[in-house]
Amino acid sequence: MPPSRSEPNPAHGSRPRQLTDAAIVREIGVVAPAIYGWATMRIPPNLRARLDPEDLLQEVLCRMMLSSSGFDPALGSFRSWAFGFARRVLHEALRRCAREGAAGPRLSLTDAAQLPAEATSLTRRIAKDEMLRIFSARVGELDDGDRRLLLLRGLEGLDHLAIARELGVSSTAVAKRWQRLRERLGTELDALLSA
């Protein structure tokens, strides 16, 4: 897995250097399968005709690539930065669907001419990944509590304490539940998290 933090830049005191474009593309490749899995779990089924996970992922990747100079490793992990984009894009899309109605035309979030080639090819590769299809089917078998834990811990990468606060349980309970869920999902989850 490529490093997600950069070394300090002496010219800027202790402030870290921004990641290079190549490093950003590598990091995006690492986190993109998790964002796709997250999107399959977050997009309501009644809106899939208007917004699918592939479109959402492509929009997220496009915005990340266009804003890559805004990533500062000193402020948090690349994964949390990426999921910030994913949450914003999903909320924008859901607001548009609420305004325009679920039966409207398919949402187009970004003009196709603005899409970086890397975003398009990566999105297509991920959408065709058989392991993600298996993972999505397994997620459908989970109860709401396990699905929420998978979103927060497995895909968004929140720590046990933050999840415990959000769910109103102890961090020990979160850790035990997460361990059991990882064992149940096995190789599908491991493949998604280490893609």
Short mmCIF file of C-alpha atoms in Angstrom, two decimals:
data_model
loop_
_atom_site.label_atom_id
_atom_site.label_comp_id
_atom_site.label_asym_id
_atom_site.label_seq_id
_atom_site.Cartn_x
_atom_site.Cartn_y
_atom_site.Cartn_z
CA MET A 1 0.00 0.00 0.00
CA PRO A 2 1.51 3.38 -0.94
CA PRO A 3 2.29 5.81 1.85
CA SER A 4 -0.48 8.30 2.59
CA ARG A 5 1.70 10.86 4.35
CA SER A 6 4.45 12.99 2.89
CA GLU A 7 7.70 14.15 4.47
CA PRO A 8 8.09 17.62 5.95
CA ASN A 9 9.20 20.29 3.51
CA PRO A 10 12.03 22.38 5.00
CA ALA A 11 10.97 25.37 2.90
CA HIS A 12 7.63 25.43 4.74
CA GLY A 13 8.86 24.69 8.24
CA SER A 14 7.13 21.60 9.61
CA ARG A 15 4.25 21.74 7.11
CA PRO A 16 4.18 18.56 4.94
CA ARG A 17 4.64 18.71 1.19
CA GLN A 18 1.59 18.05 -0.93
CA LEU A 19 1.47 14.68 -2.63
CA THR A 20 2.57 14.55 -6.26
CA ASP A 21 -0.01 13.95 -8.98
CA ALA A 22 1.28 10.38 -9.38
CA ALA A 23 0.96 9.76 -5.63
CA ILE A 24 -2.59 11.17 -5.64
CA VAL A 25 -3.56 8.82 -8.49
CA ARG A 26 -2.01 5.86 -6.57
CA GLU A 27 -3.86 6.81 -3.38
CA ILE A 28 -7.11 7.20 -5.29
CA GLY A 29 -6.61 3.71 -6.73
CA VAL A 30 -6.31 2.35 -3.19
CA VAL A 31 -9.42 4.05 -1.79
CA ALA A 32 -11.69 3.92 -4.89
CA PRO A 33 -12.97 0.34 -4.35
CA ALA A 34 -14.03 1.26 -0.81
CA ILE A 35 -15.84 4.37 -2.08
CA TYR A 36 -17.63 2.25 -4.68
CA GLY A 37 -18.68 -0.26 -2.03
CA TRP A 38 -19.78 2.61 0.23
CA ALA A 39 -21.84 4.10 -2.61
CA THR A 40 -23.59 0.77 -3.29
CA MET A 41 -24.64 0.75 0.36
CA ARG A 42 -25.59 4.43 0.60
CA ILE A 43 -27.56 5.09 -2.60
CA PRO A 44 -31.21 4.23 -1.89
CA PRO A 45 -32.57 1.47 -4.16
CA ASN A 46 -35.43 3.69 -5.37
CA LEU A 47 -32.87 6.16 -6.80
CA ARG A 48 -30.65 3.65 -8.62
CA ALA A 49 -32.34 4.43 -11.94
CA ARG A 50 -31.12 8.03 -11.56
CA LEU A 51 -27.84 7.60 -9.73
CA ASP A 52 -25.66 4.52 -9.64
CA PRO A 53 -22.46 3.85 -7.67
CA GLU A 54 -20.31 4.06 -10.80
CA ASP A 55 -21.52 7.60 -11.56
CA LEU A 56 -21.03 8.69 -7.96
CA LEU A 57 -17.51 7.21 -7.85
CA GLN A 58 -16.58 8.90 -11.11
CA GLU A 59 -17.75 12.27 -9.78
CA VAL A 60 -15.83 11.77 -6.53
CA LEU A 61 -12.64 10.82 -8.38
CA CYS A 62 -12.99 13.76 -10.73
CA ARG A 63 -13.39 16.24 -7.86
CA MET A 64 -10.50 14.69 -5.96
CA MET A 65 -8.19 14.92 -8.97
CA LEU A 66 -9.17 18.52 -9.64
CA SER A 67 -8.68 19.41 -5.95
CA SER A 68 -5.63 17.29 -5.19
CA SER A 69 -3.55 20.31 -4.22
CA GLY A 70 -5.98 20.81 -1.33
CA PHE A 71 -4.99 17.55 0.37
CA ASP A 72 -2.86 18.19 3.45
CA PRO A 73 -1.58 15.03 5.18
CA ALA A 74 -1.13 17.03 8.39
CA LEU A 75 -4.91 17.45 8.61
CA GLY A 76 -5.84 13.78 8.27
CA SER A 77 -5.57 10.64 6.21
CA PHE A 78 -6.12 10.45 2.49
CA ARG A 79 -9.00 8.03 3.13
CA SER A 80 -10.86 10.52 5.34
CA TRP A 81 -10.24 13.28 2.77
CA ALA A 82 -11.62 11.03 0.01
CA PHE A 83 -14.71 10.07 2.00
CA GLY A 84 -15.35 13.75 2.67
CA PHE A 85 -15.72 14.17 -1.10
CA ALA A 86 -17.90 11.06 -1.31
CA ARG A 87 -20.28 12.30 1.40
CA ARG A 88 -20.58 15.75 -0.22
CA VAL A 89 -21.23 14.32 -3.69
CA LEU A 90 -23.85 11.91 -2.36
CA HIS A 91 -25.63 14.65 -0.38
CA GLU A 92 -25.67 16.93 -3.44
CA ALA A 93 -27.10 14.13 -5.58
CA LEU A 94 -29.74 13.24 -2.98
CA ARG A 95 -30.80 16.90 -2.70
CA ARG A 96 -31.12 17.09 -6.49
CA CYS A 97 -33.20 13.93 -6.56
CA ALA A 98 -35.45 15.32 -3.81
CA ARG A 99 -35.96 18.55 -5.79
CA GLU A 100 -36.45 16.87 -9.17
CA GLY A 101 -38.15 13.65 -8.04
CA ALA A 102 -36.95 10.06 -8.05
CA ALA A 103 -38.53 9.35 -11.43
CA GLY A 104 -36.66 12.10 -13.28
CA PRO A 105 -33.91 11.59 -15.85
CA ARG A 106 -30.57 10.04 -14.95
CA LEU A 107 -28.40 12.45 -12.96
CA SER A 108 -25.31 13.71 -14.70
CA LEU A 109 -23.03 15.20 -12.09
CA THR A 110 -20.10 16.32 -14.24
CA ASP A 111 -19.74 17.23 -17.88
CA ALA A 112 -18.02 14.26 -19.55
CA ALA A 113 -15.47 16.60 -21.16
CA GLN A 114 -14.20 17.56 -17.68
CA LEU A 115 -13.49 14.00 -16.57
CA PRO A 116 -9.81 13.09 -16.27
CA ALA A 117 -9.02 9.91 -18.23
CA GLU A 118 -7.71 8.26 -15.05
CA ALA A 119 -11.08 8.72 -13.33
CA THR A 120 -12.98 7.14 -16.21
CA SER A 121 -10.71 4.10 -16.62
CA LEU A 122 -10.44 3.47 -12.88
CA THR A 123 -14.21 3.74 -12.41
CA ARG A 124 -14.87 1.26 -15.23
CA ARG A 125 -12.32 -1.22 -13.87
CA ILE A 126 -13.80 -1.07 -10.37
CA ALA A 127 -17.40 -1.35 -11.57
CA LYS A 128 -16.50 -4.58 -13.41
CA ASP A 129 -14.67 -6.10 -10.44
CA GLU A 130 -16.27 -9.44 -9.59
CA MET A 131 -15.13 -9.27 -5.96
CA LEU A 132 -17.13 -6.05 -5.53
CA ARG A 133 -20.22 -7.78 -6.91
CA ILE A 134 -19.78 -10.63 -4.43
CA PHE A 135 -19.20 -8.11 -1.64
CA SER A 136 -22.37 -6.20 -2.56
CA ALA A 137 -24.41 -9.39 -2.47
CA ARG A 138 -23.02 -10.28 0.96
CA VAL A 139 -23.77 -6.78 2.28
CA GLY A 140 -27.39 -7.28 1.30
CA GLU A 141 -27.54 -10.17 3.77
CA LEU A 142 -26.40 -8.02 6.73
CA ASP A 143 -28.72 -6.51 9.33
CA ASP A 144 -28.85 -2.73 9.66
CA GLY A 145 -26.44 -2.60 12.61
CA ASP A 146 -23.76 -4.64 10.84
CA ARG A 147 -24.24 -2.65 7.65
CA ARG A 148 -23.74 0.59 9.57
CA LEU A 149 -20.61 -0.77 11.26
CA LEU A 150 -19.24 -1.86 7.88
CA LEU A 151 -19.80 1.63 6.49
CA LEU A 152 -18.23 3.44 9.42
CA ARG A 153 -15.30 1.15 10.27
CA GLY A 154 -14.61 -0.90 7.18
CA LEU A 155 -15.16 1.61 4.42
CA GLU A 156 -14.88 5.08 5.98
CA GLY A 157 -12.10 3.94 8.33
CA LEU A 158 -13.38 5.62 11.50
CA ASP A 159 -11.81 4.44 14.75
CA HIS A 160 -13.69 2.40 17.36
CA LEU A 161 -14.11 5.35 19.73
CA ALA A 162 -15.71 7.60 17.09
CA ILE A 163 -18.06 4.79 16.07
CA ALA A 164 -18.93 4.06 19.71
CA ARG A 165 -19.92 7.70 20.20
CA GLU A 166 -22.05 7.68 17.06
CA LEU A 167 -23.78 4.38 17.91
CA GLY A 168 -24.08 5.01 21.64
CA VAL A 169 -22.15 1.89 22.70
CA SER A 170 -18.72 1.20 24.20
CA SER A 171 -15.61 1.09 22.04
CA THR A 172 -15.01 -2.46 23.33
CA ALA A 173 -18.42 -3.50 21.98
CA VAL A 174 -17.58 -1.91 18.63
CA ALA A 175 -14.22 -3.72 18.49
CA LYS A 176 -15.79 -7.11 19.25
CA ARG A 177 -18.62 -6.60 16.80
CA TRP A 178 -16.17 -5.47 14.11
CA GLN A 179 -14.01 -8.56 14.68
CA ARG A 180 -17.03 -10.87 14.32
CA LEU A 181 -18.19 -9.04 11.19
CA ARG A 182 -14.74 -9.29 9.59
CA GLU A 183 -14.68 -13.02 10.29
CA ARG A 184 -18.14 -13.45 8.73
CA LEU A 185 -17.34 -11.46 5.59
CA GLY A 186 -13.87 -12.95 5.27
CA THR A 187 -12.04 -12.69 1.98
CA GLU A 188 -14.59 -10.40 0.29
CA LEU A 189 -14.02 -7.69 2.89
CA ASP A 190 -10.25 -8.18 2.98
CA ALA A 191 -10.08 -7.84 -0.81
CA LEU A 192 -12.11 -4.64 -0.73
CA LEU A 193 -10.12 -3.04 2.08
CA SER A 194 -6.73 -3.87 0.56
CA ALA A 195 -7.60 -3.34 -3.11
#
